[in-house]
Short mmCIF file of C-alpha atoms and ligand atoms in Angstrom, two decimals:
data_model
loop_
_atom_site.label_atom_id
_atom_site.label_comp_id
_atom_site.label_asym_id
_atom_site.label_seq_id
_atom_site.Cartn_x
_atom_site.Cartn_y
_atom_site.Cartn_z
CA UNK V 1 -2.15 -26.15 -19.68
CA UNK V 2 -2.25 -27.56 -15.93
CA UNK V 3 -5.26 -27.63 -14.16
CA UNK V 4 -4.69 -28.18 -10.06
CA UNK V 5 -8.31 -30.60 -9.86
CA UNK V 6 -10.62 -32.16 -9.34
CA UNK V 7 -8.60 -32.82 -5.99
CA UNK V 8 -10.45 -32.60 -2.94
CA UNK V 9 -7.09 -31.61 -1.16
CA UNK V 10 -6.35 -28.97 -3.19
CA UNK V 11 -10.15 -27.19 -1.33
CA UNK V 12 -8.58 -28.33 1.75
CA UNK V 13 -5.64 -26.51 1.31
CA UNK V 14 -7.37 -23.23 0.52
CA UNK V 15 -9.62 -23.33 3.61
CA UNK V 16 -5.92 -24.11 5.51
CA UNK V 17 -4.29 -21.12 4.28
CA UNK V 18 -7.13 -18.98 4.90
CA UNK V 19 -9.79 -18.71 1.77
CA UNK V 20 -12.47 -20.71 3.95
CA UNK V 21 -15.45 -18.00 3.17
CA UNK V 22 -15.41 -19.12 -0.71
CA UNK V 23 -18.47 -21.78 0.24
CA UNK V 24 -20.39 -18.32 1.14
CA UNK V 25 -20.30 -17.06 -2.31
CA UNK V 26 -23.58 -17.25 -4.36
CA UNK V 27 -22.31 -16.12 -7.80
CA UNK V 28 -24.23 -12.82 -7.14
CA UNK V 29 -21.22 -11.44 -9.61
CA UNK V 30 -21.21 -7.84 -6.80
CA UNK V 31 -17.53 -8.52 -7.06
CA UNK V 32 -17.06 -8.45 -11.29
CA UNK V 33 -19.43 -4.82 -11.28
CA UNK V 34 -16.77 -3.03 -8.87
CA UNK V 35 -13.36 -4.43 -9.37
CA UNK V 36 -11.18 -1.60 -11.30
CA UNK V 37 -10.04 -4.47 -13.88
CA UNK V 38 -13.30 -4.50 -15.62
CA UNK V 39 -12.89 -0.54 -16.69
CA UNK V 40 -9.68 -2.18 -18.37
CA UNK V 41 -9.70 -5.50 -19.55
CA UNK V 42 -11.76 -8.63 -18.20
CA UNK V 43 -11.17 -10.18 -14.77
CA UNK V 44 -13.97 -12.04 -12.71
CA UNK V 45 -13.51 -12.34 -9.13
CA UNK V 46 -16.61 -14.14 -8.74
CA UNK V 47 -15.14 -16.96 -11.62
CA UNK V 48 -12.08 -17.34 -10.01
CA UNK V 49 -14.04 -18.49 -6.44
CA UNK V 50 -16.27 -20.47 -8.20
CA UNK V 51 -13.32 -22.62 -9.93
CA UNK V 52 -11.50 -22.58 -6.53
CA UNK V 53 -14.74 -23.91 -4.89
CA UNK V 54 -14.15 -26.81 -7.07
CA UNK V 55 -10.80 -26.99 -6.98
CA UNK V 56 -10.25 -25.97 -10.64
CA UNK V 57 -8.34 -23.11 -10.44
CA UNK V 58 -5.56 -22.69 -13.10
CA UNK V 59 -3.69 -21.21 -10.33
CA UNK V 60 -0.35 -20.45 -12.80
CA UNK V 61 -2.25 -18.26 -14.95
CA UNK V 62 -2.22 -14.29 -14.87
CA UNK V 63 -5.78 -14.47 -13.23
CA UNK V 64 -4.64 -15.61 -9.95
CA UNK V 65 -2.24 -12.84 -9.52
CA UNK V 66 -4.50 -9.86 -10.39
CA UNK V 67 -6.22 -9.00 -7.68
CA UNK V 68 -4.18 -5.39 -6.07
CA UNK V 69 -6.15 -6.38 -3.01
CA UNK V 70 -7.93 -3.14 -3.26
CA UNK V 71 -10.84 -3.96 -1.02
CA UNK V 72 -13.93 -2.95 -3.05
CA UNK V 73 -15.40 -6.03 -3.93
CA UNK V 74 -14.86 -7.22 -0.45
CA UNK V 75 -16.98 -4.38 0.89
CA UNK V 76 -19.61 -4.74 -1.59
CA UNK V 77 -19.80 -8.70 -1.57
CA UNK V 78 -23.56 -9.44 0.61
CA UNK V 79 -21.93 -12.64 1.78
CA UNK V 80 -18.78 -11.73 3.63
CA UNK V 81 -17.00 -13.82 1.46
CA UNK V 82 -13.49 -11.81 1.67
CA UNK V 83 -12.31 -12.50 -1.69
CA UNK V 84 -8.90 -11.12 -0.79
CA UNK V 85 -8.06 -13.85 1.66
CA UNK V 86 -9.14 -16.24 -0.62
CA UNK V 87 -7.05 -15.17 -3.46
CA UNK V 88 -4.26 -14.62 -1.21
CA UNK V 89 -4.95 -18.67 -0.06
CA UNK V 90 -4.41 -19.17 -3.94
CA UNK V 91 -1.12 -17.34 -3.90
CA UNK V 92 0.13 -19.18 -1.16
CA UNK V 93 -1.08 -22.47 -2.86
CA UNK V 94 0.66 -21.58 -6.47
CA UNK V 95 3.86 -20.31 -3.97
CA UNK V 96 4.69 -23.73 -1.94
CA UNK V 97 3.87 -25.82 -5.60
CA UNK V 98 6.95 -23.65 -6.88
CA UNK V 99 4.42 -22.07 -9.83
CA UNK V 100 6.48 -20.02 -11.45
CA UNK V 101 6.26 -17.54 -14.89
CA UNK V 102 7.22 -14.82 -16.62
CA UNK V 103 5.27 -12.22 -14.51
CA UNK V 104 6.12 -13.25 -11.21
CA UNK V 105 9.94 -13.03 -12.26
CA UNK V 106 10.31 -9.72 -10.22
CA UNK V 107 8.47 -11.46 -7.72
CA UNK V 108 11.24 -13.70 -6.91
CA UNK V 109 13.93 -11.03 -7.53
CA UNK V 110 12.18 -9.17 -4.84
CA UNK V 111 11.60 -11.88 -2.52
CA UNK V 112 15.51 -12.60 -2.79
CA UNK V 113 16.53 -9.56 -2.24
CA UNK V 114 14.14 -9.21 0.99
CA UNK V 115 15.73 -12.24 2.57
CA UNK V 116 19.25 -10.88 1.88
CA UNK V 117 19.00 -7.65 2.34
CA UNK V 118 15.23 -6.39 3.79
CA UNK V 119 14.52 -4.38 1.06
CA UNK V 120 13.18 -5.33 -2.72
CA UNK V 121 15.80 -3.30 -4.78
CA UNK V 122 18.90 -5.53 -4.73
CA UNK V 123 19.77 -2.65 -2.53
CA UNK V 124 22.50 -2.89 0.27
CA UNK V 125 21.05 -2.79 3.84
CA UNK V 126 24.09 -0.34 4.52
CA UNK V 127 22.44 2.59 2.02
CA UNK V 128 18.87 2.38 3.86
CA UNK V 129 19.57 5.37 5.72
CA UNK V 130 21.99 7.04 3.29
CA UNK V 131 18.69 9.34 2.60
CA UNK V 132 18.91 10.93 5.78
CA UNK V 133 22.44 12.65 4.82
CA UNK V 134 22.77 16.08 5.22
CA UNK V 135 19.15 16.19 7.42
CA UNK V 136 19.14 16.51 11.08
CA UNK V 137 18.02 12.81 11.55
CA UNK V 138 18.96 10.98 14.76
CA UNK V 139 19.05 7.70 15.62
CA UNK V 140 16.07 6.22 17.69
CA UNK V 141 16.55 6.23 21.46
CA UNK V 142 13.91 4.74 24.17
CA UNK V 143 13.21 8.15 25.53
CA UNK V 144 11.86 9.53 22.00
CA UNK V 145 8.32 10.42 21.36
CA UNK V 146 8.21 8.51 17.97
CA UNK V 147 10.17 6.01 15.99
CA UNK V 148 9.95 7.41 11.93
CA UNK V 149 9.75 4.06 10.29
CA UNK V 150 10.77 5.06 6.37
CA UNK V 151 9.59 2.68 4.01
CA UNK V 152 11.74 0.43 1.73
CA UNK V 153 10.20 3.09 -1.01
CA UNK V 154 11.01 6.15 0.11
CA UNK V 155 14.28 5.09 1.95
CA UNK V 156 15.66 4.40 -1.82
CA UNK V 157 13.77 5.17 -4.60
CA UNK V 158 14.91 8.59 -5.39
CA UNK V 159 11.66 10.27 -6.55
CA UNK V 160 10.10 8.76 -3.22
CA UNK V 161 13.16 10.55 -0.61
CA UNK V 162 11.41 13.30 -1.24
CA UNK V 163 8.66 12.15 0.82
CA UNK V 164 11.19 11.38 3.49
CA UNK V 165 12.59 14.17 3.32
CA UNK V 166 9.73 16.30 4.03
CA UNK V 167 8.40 14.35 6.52
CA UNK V 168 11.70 15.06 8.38
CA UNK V 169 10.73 18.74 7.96
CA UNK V 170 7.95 18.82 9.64
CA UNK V 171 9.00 16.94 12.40
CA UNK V 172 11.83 18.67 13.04
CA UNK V 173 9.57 22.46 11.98
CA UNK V 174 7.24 20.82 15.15
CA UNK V 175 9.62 20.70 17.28
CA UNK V 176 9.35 16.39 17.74
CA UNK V 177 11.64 14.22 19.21
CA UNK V 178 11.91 11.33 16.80
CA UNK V 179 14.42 8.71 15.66
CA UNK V 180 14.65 6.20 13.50
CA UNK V 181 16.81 2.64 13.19
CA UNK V 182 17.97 2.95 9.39
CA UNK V 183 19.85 -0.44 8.75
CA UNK V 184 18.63 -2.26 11.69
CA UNK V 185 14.75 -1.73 9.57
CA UNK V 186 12.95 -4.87 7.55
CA UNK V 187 10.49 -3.87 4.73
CA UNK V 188 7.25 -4.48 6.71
CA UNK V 189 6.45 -7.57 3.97
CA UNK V 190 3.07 -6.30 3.01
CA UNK V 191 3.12 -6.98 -0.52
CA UNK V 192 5.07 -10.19 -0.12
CA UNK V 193 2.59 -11.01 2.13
CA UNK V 194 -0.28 -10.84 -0.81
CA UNK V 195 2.26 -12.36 -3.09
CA UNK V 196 1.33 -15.81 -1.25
CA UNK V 197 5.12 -15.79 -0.05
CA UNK V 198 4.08 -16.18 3.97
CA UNK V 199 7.35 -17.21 5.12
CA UNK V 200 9.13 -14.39 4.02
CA UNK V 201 6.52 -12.49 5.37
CA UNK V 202 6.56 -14.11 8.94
CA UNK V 203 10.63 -13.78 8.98
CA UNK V 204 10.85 -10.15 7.73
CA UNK V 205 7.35 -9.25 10.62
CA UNK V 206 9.55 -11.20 13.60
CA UNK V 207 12.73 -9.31 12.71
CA UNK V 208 11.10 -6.20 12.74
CA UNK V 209 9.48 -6.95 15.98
CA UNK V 210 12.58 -7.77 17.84
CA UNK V 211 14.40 -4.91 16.97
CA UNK V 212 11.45 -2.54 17.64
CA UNK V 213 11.12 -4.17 21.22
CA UNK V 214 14.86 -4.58 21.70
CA UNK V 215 14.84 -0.22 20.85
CA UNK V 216 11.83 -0.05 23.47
CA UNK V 217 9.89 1.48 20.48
CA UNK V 218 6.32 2.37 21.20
CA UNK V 219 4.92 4.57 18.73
CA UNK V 220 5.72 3.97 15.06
CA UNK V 221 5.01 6.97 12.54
CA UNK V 222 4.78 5.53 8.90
CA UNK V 223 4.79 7.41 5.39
CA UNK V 224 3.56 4.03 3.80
CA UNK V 225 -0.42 2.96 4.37
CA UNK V 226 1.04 -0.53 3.45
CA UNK V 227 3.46 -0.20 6.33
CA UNK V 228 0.60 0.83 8.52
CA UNK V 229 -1.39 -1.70 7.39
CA UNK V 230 0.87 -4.76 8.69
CA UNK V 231 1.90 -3.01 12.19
CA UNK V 232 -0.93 -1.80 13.15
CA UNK V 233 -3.41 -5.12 11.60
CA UNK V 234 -0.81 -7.51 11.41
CA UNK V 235 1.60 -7.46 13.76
CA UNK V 236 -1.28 -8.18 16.91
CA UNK V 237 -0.90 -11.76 14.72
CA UNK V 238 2.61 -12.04 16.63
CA UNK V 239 0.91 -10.56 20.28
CA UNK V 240 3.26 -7.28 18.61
CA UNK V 241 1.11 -3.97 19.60
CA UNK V 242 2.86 -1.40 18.95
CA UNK V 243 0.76 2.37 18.57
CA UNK V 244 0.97 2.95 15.21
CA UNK V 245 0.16 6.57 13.36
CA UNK V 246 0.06 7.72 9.79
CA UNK V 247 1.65 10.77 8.98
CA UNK V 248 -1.85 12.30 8.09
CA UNK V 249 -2.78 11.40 11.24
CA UNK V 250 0.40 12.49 13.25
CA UNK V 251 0.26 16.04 11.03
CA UNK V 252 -3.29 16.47 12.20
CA UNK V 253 -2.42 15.72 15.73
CA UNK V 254 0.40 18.03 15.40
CA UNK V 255 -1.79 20.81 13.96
CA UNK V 256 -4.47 20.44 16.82
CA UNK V 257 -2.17 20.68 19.25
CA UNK V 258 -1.09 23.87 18.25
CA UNK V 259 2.77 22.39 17.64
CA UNK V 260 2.42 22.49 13.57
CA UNK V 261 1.85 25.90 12.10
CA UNK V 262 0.51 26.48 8.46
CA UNK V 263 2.04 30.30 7.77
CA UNK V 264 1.79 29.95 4.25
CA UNK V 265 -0.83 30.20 1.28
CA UNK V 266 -0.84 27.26 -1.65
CA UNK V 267 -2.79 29.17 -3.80
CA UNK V 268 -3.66 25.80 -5.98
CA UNK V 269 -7.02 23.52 -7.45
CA UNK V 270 -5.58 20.12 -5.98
CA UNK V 271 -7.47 17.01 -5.92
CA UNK V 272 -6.87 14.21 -3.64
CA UNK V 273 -6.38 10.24 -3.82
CA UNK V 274 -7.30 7.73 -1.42
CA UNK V 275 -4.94 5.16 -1.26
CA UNK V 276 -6.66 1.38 -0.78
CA UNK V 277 -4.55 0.78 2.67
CA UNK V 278 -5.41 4.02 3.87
CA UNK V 279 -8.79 4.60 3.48
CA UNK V 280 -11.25 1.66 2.45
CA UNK V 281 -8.92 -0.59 4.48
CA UNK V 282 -7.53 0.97 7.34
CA UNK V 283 -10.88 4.20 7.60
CA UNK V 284 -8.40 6.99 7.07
CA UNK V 285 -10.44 9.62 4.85
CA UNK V 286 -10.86 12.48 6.95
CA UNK V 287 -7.42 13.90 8.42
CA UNK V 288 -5.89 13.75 4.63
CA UNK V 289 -8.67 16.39 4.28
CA UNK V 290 -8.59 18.34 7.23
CA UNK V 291 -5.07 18.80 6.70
CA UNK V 292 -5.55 20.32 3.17
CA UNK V 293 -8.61 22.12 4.10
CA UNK V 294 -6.71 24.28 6.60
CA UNK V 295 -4.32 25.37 4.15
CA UNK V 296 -5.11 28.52 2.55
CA UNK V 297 -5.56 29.51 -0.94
CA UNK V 298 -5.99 25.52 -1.56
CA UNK V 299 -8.79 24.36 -3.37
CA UNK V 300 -10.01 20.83 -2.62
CA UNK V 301 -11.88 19.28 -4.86
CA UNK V 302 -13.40 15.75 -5.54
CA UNK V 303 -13.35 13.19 -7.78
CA UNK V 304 -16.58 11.32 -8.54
CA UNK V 305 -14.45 7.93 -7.14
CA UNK V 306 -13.02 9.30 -3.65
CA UNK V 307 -13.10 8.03 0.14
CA UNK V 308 -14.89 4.76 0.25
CA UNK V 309 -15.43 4.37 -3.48
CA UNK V 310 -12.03 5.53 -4.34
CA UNK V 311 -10.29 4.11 -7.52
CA UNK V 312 -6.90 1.92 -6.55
CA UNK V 313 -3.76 2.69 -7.93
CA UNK V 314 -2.86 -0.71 -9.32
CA UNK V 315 -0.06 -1.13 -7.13
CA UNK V 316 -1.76 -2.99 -4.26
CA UNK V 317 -1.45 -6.82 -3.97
CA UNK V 318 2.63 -7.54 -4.80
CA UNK V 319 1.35 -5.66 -8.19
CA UNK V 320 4.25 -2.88 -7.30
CA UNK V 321 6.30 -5.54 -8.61
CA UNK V 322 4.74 -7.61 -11.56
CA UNK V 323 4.10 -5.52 -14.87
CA UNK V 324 1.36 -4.20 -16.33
CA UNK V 325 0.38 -3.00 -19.55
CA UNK V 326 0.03 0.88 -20.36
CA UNK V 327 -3.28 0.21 -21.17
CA UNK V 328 -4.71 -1.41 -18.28
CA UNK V 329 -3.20 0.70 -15.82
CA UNK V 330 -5.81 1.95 -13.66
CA UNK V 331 -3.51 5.21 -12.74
CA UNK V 332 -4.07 6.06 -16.38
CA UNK V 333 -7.86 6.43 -15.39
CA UNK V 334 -7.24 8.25 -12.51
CA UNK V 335 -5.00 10.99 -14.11
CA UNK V 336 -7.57 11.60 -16.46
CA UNK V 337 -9.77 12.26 -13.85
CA UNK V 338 -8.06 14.24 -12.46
CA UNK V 339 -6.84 16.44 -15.46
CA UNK V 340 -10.62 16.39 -16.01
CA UNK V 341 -11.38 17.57 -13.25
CA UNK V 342 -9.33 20.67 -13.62
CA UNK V 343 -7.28 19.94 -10.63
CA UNK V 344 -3.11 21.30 -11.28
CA UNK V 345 -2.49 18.80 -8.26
CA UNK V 346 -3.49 15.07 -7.88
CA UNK V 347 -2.25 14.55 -4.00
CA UNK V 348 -1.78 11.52 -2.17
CA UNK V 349 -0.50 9.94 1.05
CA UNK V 350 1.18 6.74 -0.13
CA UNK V 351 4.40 5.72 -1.60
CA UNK V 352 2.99 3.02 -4.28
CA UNK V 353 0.54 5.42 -5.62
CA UNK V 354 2.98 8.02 -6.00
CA UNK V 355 4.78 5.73 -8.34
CA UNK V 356 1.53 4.44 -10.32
CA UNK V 357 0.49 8.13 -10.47
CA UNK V 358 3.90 9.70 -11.98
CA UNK V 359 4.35 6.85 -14.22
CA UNK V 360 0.78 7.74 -16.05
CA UNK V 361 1.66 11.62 -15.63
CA UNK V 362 4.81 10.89 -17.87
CA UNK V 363 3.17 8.36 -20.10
CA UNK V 364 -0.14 9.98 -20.58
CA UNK V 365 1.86 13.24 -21.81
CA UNK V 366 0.67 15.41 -18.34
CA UNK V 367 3.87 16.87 -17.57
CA UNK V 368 3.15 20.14 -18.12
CA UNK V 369 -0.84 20.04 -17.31
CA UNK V 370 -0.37 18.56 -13.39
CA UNK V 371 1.90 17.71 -10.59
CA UNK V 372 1.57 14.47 -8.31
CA UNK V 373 2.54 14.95 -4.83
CA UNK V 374 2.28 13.14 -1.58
CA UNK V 375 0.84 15.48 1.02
CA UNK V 376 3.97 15.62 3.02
CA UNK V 377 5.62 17.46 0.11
CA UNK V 378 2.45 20.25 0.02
CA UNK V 379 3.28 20.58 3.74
CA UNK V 380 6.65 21.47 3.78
CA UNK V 381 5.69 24.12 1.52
CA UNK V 382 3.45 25.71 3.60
CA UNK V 383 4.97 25.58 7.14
S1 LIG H 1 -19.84 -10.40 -4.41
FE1 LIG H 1 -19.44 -12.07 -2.95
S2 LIG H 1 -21.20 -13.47 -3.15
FE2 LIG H 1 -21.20 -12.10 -4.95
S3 LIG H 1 -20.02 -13.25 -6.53
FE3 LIG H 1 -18.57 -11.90 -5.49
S4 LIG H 1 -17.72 -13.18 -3.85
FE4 LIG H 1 -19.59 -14.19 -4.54
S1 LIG H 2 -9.87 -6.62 -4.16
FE1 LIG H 2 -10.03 -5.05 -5.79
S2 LIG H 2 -8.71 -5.79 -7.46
FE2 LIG H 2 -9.11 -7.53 -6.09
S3 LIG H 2 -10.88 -8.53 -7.04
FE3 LIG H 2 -11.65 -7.15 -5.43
S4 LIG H 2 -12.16 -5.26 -6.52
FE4 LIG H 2 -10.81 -6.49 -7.89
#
């Protein structure tokens, strides 16, 4: 088995590519207590900085490409060591030495098909917009109040449309002027981004870019948290500012405004999970809520893991495209909560954990006992 040390220059090149606070840790082992690995196998954040402070990290193994980038141990860690830009340093360390195994082999299918085609399906850039058929879906125009940016996920993933779908509901049931530039989109690169592939990610960011500032776009409504995540935190890395809203956010504005009506009862116990890059990374907690709260006949209730302790999907981190076993999926956990719980809806507002969620639903047997939906898909039910 390789091992990338003792080399001074391989410490060097983490602190280059961005995991400079792993000198701050002091083993305190916060990380290891909170990381949703350790309710399913073993995984130690706090052993992989240690090795990388010493430049022994094994950086081929399955341990460096764990990490879903959820954000807990990074708001728990005393020392501000942000473990997710270090492990994202490693990533970017094992990507230009060409590591390469089994795992990351959808990585790299992925990663070609974003360069040829700005999506990770092996999909044609000509079907990105073929969703839209039979909706009332324009194309984006300066003079619009909002460009609907559709994720790579719910542009072609069939199960996923539906969120797309809705979404176009209620704009249109609001009465809003949007558009949106089908073909001429990039997937926003987040989780090629935590992949360690940054070139990809810079190229797929600046084509975006242009053709958002060559369509004078100035507000960007996203169904993906991940999407929201790179234009709204990312894209400022390019001096790109473009007014970015969530769809929880934009419904809530709607509703305040008096321009989205809910006329209709959902007469249903529903619980509701916080993705990663909505909540603990981006502060998003409270319109999700608000929105369901005002629905009536809906009952809201919690799960002991919600808002800033909320339990990730698994999906986070490029993890949306490497396998994992059925019985370390942390969606597994969540269902059960969930069906626990009593709830006969687990609602979300995010593409990836839509997928994590259904896949346990199915494979946990659930089909019958609860439904998964994205809040968009509640919504159109009730306007
Ligand atoms: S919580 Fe922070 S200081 Fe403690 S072991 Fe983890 S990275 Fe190190
Ligand atoms: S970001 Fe989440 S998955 Fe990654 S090490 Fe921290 S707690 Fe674990």
């Amino acid at each position: 088995m390789e091992t990338e040390a003792p080399f001074k220059e391989i410490i060097e090149e983490i602190k280059e590519l961005g995991g400079d606070p792993i000198n701050y840790c002091y083993q305190c082992g916060k990380c290891d207590t909170v990381c949703p690995w350790n309710k399913v196998t073993n995984f130690s954040m706090r052993k992989l900085i240690r090795e990388s402070t010493f430049g022994l990290t094994e950086i081929e193994l399955e341990e460096t490409w764990r990490c879903t980038t959820c954000g807990k141990c990074v708001q728990k860690c005393p020392r501000d060591v942000r473990q997710i830009d270090d492990v994202v340093a490693l990533r970017r360390l094992a990507t230009g030495y060409g590591v390469s195994n089994a795992l990351l082999k959808p990585v790299r299918s992925a990663a070609t098909s974003l360069l040829a085609e700005g999506n990770p399906f092996v999909q044609e850039r000509a079907k990105r917009a073929d969703w839209t058929k039979g909706l009332d879906v324009k194309t984006f125009t300066e003079n619009m109040e909002i460009l609907y940016f559709s994720c790579c996920y719910v542009s072609y993933d069939a199960r996923l449309m539906e969120i797309a779908k809705a979404t176009v509901e209620i704009l249109n049931k609001a009465g809003v002027e949007f558009g949106i530039l089908g073909t001429e989109e990039n997937c926003c690169g987040e989780s090629i981004r935590k992949t360690g592939n940054e070139e990809l990610f810079k190229r797929l960011a600046k084509d975006n870019i242009k053709t958002f500032i060559e369509n004078g776009v100035k507000r960007i409504l996203v169904s993906s948290p991940h999407c929201y995540h790179t234009f709204k935190n990312e894209f400022p890395e390019f001096s790109a500012h473009f007014e970015v809203v969530h769809i929880t956010e934009y419904v809530t504005e709607l509703i305040r405004d008096g321009r989205l009506e809910i006329s209709k009862e959902y007469n249903k116990k529903i619980t509701y999970h916080d993705p990663c890059y909505l909540g603990r990374h981006n502060g998003i907690f409270d319109e999700p809520r608000e929105i369901l709260t005002n629905i009536p006949g809906l009952e809201l209730i919690e799960m002991t893991e919600s808002r800033e302790e909320s339990l990730c999907c698994g999906m986070g981190g490029g993890r949306v495209w490497i396998d994992t076993k059925m019985e370390e999926r942390f969606s597994n956990i969540r269902m059960k909560d969930a069906v626990e719980l009593g709830a006969e809806v687990l609602v979300t507002a995010c593409p990836y954990c839509i997928i994590a969620l259904e896949d346990s639903r199915l494979g946990l047997g659930y089909e019958d006992t609860i439904q998964v939906k994205d809040i968009t898909e509640i919504l159109r039910e009730v306007i």
